[in-house]
Amino acid sequence: MEPTLAALAVLLHRARSERTLLDGTREATGLSLDEAYAVQDRLTALRLGEGRRPVGWKLGYTSAVMREQMGVDAPNHGALLDDMLRDGTTPDGAEAAGHLHPRVEPEIGIVLAHDLAGTDLGVADVAAAVAEVRACLEVVDSIWLDYRFTAAQNTADGSSASGVVVGPVLDVDPAECHAIPVELVGDDGAVLATATSAAAGGHPLLGVAWLAGELAARGRGLRAGELVITGGLTAAVPLRAGHALSARFGAGTAVAVRRPAGETDAGCAPPP
């Protein structure tokens, strides 16, 4: 029997806090996308009840390379909370500790200067509401074993939202933030992947417009000061213990994240 939506939210919350991974072939196999967002809302409420604070949103699967990597055919979104953010403006970048089995992807972050709502917004509408464009790394960290999930299972888990390294401000007109070359680099200096910021659905601001429409359909909107990370630009790369990954945005802007040595990845939850 499938658990209730409230019970499923509790299950997902417990899996992350207890560092266990769930088997997507056994749990929540019949979940619809609408039900998944209802579970996500309940999961976010559980986290807020622990004293966390909402600070923005993440977009998932806005790029074709990420949809292909994960077998997902449409974008989704999840909430960002204050304890997920890390300062990536220092030369050494940020530390990502306590994750289950983290992966990293470079993203364009958008900080809003004004509230934004509506179901028919374009690039110019969003650009007028932008305060800053930021170089970011997302640390995705799914509670699903081996990152094997349906779109609904991933959505219920907040689109694997776990960490965001917020790097320097990019000196770019928001309306032109789709033309930034990006490289994902290993700690040995090897370039692991390349892209341009247009990989995020053609333009990062189109993702923000899509999110505004999705939230409007649920009676919500984007708020001034919120951060929206607009989707992975390359395939996600595992962040191994004792190693670091970094991204270069344009000619000279970099952001990095490292994982402490000695950490181990989480294991699968035992059968009931």
Short mmCIF file of N, CA, C and O in Angstrom, two decimals, residues 151-199:
data_model
loop_
_atom_site.label_atom_id
_atom_site.label_comp_id
_atom_site.label_asym_id
_atom_site.label_seq_id
_atom_site.Cartn_x
_atom_site.Cartn_y
_atom_site.Cartn_z
N ALA A 151 10.51 11.33 -12.21
CA ALA A 151 10.40 12.78 -12.05
C ALA A 151 9.60 13.12 -10.81
O ALA A 151 9.93 14.07 -10.07
N ALA A 152 8.55 12.35 -10.52
CA ALA A 152 7.72 12.62 -9.34
C ALA A 152 8.49 12.35 -8.06
O ALA A 152 8.41 13.13 -7.09
N GLN A 153 9.24 11.26 -8.01
CA GLN A 153 10.02 10.96 -6.81
C GLN A 153 11.06 12.04 -6.55
O GLN A 153 11.26 12.48 -5.40
N ASN A 154 11.72 12.50 -7.60
CA ASN A 154 12.70 13.56 -7.46
C ASN A 154 12.05 14.87 -7.01
O ASN A 154 12.59 15.60 -6.17
N THR A 155 10.88 15.16 -7.55
CA THR A 155 10.17 16.39 -7.18
C THR A 155 9.76 16.35 -5.72
O THR A 155 9.88 17.35 -4.99
N ALA A 156 9.27 15.20 -5.26
CA ALA A 156 8.87 15.06 -3.86
C ALA A 156 10.04 15.37 -2.93
O ALA A 156 9.86 15.96 -1.85
N ASP A 157 11.23 15.00 -3.34
CA ASP A 157 12.46 15.23 -2.56
C ASP A 157 13.03 16.63 -2.77
O ASP A 157 14.20 16.88 -2.48
N GLY A 158 12.23 17.55 -3.29
CA GLY A 158 12.70 18.92 -3.48
C GLY A 158 13.68 19.07 -4.61
O GLY A 158 14.50 19.99 -4.60
N SER A 159 13.61 18.16 -5.60
CA SER A 159 14.53 18.17 -6.73
C SER A 159 15.98 18.02 -6.27
O SER A 159 16.89 18.62 -6.82
N SER A 160 16.17 17.20 -5.22
CA SER A 160 17.49 16.89 -4.67
C SER A 160 18.20 18.10 -4.09
O SER A 160 19.43 18.10 -3.93
N ALA A 161 17.46 19.15 -3.74
CA ALA A 161 18.07 20.36 -3.18
C ALA A 161 18.78 20.03 -1.87
O ALA A 161 18.18 19.43 -0.97
N SER A 162 20.05 20.42 -1.76
CA SER A 162 20.79 20.15 -0.54
C SER A 162 21.80 21.24 -0.21
O SER A 162 22.00 21.57 0.95
N GLY A 163 22.46 21.78 -1.23
CA GLY A 163 23.45 22.82 -0.97
C GLY A 163 23.66 23.71 -2.18
O GLY A 163 23.53 23.25 -3.32
N VAL A 164 23.97 24.96 -1.92
CA VAL A 164 24.30 25.91 -2.98
C VAL A 164 25.51 26.73 -2.54
O VAL A 164 25.47 27.38 -1.48
N VAL A 165 26.57 26.66 -3.31
CA VAL A 165 27.72 27.53 -3.08
C VAL A 165 27.50 28.78 -3.91
O VAL A 165 27.49 28.73 -5.14
N VAL A 166 27.29 29.90 -3.23
CA VAL A 166 26.96 31.16 -3.89
C VAL A 166 28.25 31.94 -4.12
O VAL A 166 28.88 32.43 -3.17
N GLY A 167 28.66 32.02 -5.37
CA GLY A 167 29.91 32.65 -5.71
C GLY A 167 29.78 34.13 -6.02
O GLY A 167 28.76 34.76 -5.70
N PRO A 168 30.78 34.70 -6.66
CA PRO A 168 30.81 36.13 -6.92
C PRO A 168 29.70 36.59 -7.86
O PRO A 168 29.14 35.82 -8.64
N VAL A 169 29.44 37.90 -7.79
CA VAL A 169 28.52 38.53 -8.74
C VAL A 169 29.17 38.54 -10.11
O VAL A 169 30.36 38.85 -10.26
N LEU A 170 28.40 38.18 -11.12
CA LEU A 170 28.88 38.23 -12.50
C LEU A 170 28.56 39.59 -13.10
O LEU A 170 27.42 40.07 -13.00
N ASP A 171 29.56 40.20 -13.70
CA ASP A 171 29.40 41.53 -14.29
C ASP A 171 28.76 41.38 -15.67
O ASP A 171 29.44 41.38 -16.70
N VAL A 172 27.45 41.25 -15.67
CA VAL A 172 26.74 41.00 -16.92
C VAL A 172 25.35 41.62 -16.82
O VAL A 172 24.73 41.64 -15.75
N ASP A 173 24.87 42.14 -17.93
CA ASP A 173 23.48 42.57 -18.02
C ASP A 173 22.59 41.34 -17.85
O ASP A 173 22.78 40.35 -18.56
N PRO A 174 21.64 41.37 -16.92
CA PRO A 174 20.80 40.18 -16.73
C PRO A 174 20.17 39.66 -18.02
O PRO A 174 20.06 38.44 -18.20
N ALA A 175 19.79 40.55 -18.90
CA ALA A 175 19.17 40.12 -20.16
C ALA A 175 20.15 39.36 -21.05
O ALA A 175 19.73 38.66 -21.97
N GLU A 176 21.46 39.49 -20.78
CA GLU A 176 22.49 38.84 -21.60
C GLU A 176 23.16 37.69 -20.85
O GLU A 176 24.23 37.23 -21.28
N CYS A 177 22.57 37.21 -19.77
CA CYS A 177 23.26 36.21 -18.95
C CYS A 177 23.18 34.81 -19.54
O CYS A 177 23.56 33.84 -18.89
N HIS A 178 22.73 34.71 -20.79
CA HIS A 178 22.67 33.41 -21.45
C HIS A 178 23.92 33.10 -22.27
O HIS A 178 24.01 32.01 -22.85
N ALA A 179 24.86 34.02 -22.32
CA ALA A 179 26.02 33.88 -23.22
C ALA A 179 27.33 33.69 -22.47
O ALA A 179 28.40 33.98 -23.02
N ILE A 180 27.28 33.19 -21.26
CA ILE A 180 28.48 33.05 -20.43
C ILE A 180 29.08 31.66 -20.62
O ILE A 180 28.41 30.65 -20.37
N PRO A 181 30.34 31.55 -21.04
CA PRO A 181 30.97 30.23 -21.12
C PRO A 181 31.31 29.72 -19.73
O PRO A 181 31.70 30.49 -18.84
N VAL A 182 31.14 28.42 -19.53
CA VAL A 182 31.34 27.81 -18.20
C VAL A 182 32.16 26.54 -18.37
O VAL A 182 31.95 25.76 -19.30
N GLU A 183 33.11 26.35 -17.44
CA GLU A 183 33.90 25.12 -17.37
C GLU A 183 33.79 24.55 -15.97
O GLU A 183 33.93 25.28 -14.99
N LEU A 184 33.57 23.25 -15.87
CA LEU A 184 33.63 22.54 -14.59
C LEU A 184 34.98 21.85 -14.52
O LEU A 184 35.37 21.13 -15.45
N VAL A 185 35.71 22.08 -13.41
CA VAL A 185 37.12 21.70 -13.32
C VAL A 185 37.36 20.85 -12.08
O VAL A 185 36.87 21.16 -10.99
N GLY A 186 38.15 19.77 -12.24
CA GLY A 186 38.54 18.95 -11.11
C GLY A 186 39.69 19.57 -10.34
O GLY A 186 40.33 20.53 -10.80
N ASP A 187 40.00 19.00 -9.16
CA ASP A 187 41.06 19.60 -8.36
C ASP A 187 42.46 19.30 -8.91
O ASP A 187 43.45 19.84 -8.42
N ASP A 188 42.54 18.48 -9.96
CA ASP A 188 43.80 18.28 -10.66
C ASP A 188 43.96 19.21 -11.84
O ASP A 188 44.93 19.12 -12.60
N GLY A 189 42.99 20.13 -12.02
CA GLY A 189 43.04 21.09 -13.11
C GLY A 189 42.40 20.62 -14.39
O GLY A 189 42.30 21.40 -15.35
N ALA A 190 41.96 19.38 -14.44
CA ALA A 190 41.35 18.85 -15.66
C ALA A 190 39.96 19.43 -15.86
O ALA A 190 39.16 19.52 -14.91
N VAL A 191 39.66 19.85 -17.09
CA VAL A 191 38.33 20.34 -17.42
C VAL A 191 37.42 19.14 -17.63
O VAL A 191 37.64 18.32 -18.52
N LEU A 192 36.40 19.04 -16.80
CA LEU A 192 35.50 17.88 -16.81
C LEU A 192 34.32 18.07 -17.75
O LEU A 192 33.77 17.09 -18.26
N ALA A 193 33.89 19.32 -17.93
CA ALA A 193 32.74 19.59 -18.79
C ALA A 193 32.74 21.07 -19.14
O ALA A 193 33.25 21.91 -18.40
N THR A 194 32.16 21.39 -20.29
CA THR A 194 32.01 22.78 -20.72
C THR A 194 30.58 23.01 -21.19
O THR A 194 29.88 22.07 -21.59
N ALA A 195 30.16 24.27 -21.11
CA ALA A 195 28.82 24.64 -21.55
C ALA A 195 28.78 26.15 -21.67
O ALA A 195 29.76 26.85 -21.38
N THR A 196 27.67 26.66 -22.11
CA THR A 196 27.36 28.07 -21.95
C THR A 196 26.09 28.17 -21.12
O THR A 196 25.34 27.20 -21.00
N SER A 197 25.86 29.33 -20.57
CA SER A 197 24.71 29.50 -19.69
C SER A 197 23.39 29.37 -20.43
O SER A 197 22.34 29.20 -19.80
N ALA A 198 23.42 29.41 -21.76
CA ALA A 198 22.20 29.16 -22.54
C ALA A 198 21.72 27.73 -22.40
O ALA A 198 20.57 27.41 -22.76
N ALA A 199 22.57 26.84 -21.86
CA ALA A 199 22.15 25.45 -21.66
C ALA A 199 20.95 25.36 -20.72
O ALA A 199 20.21 24.38 -20.76
#
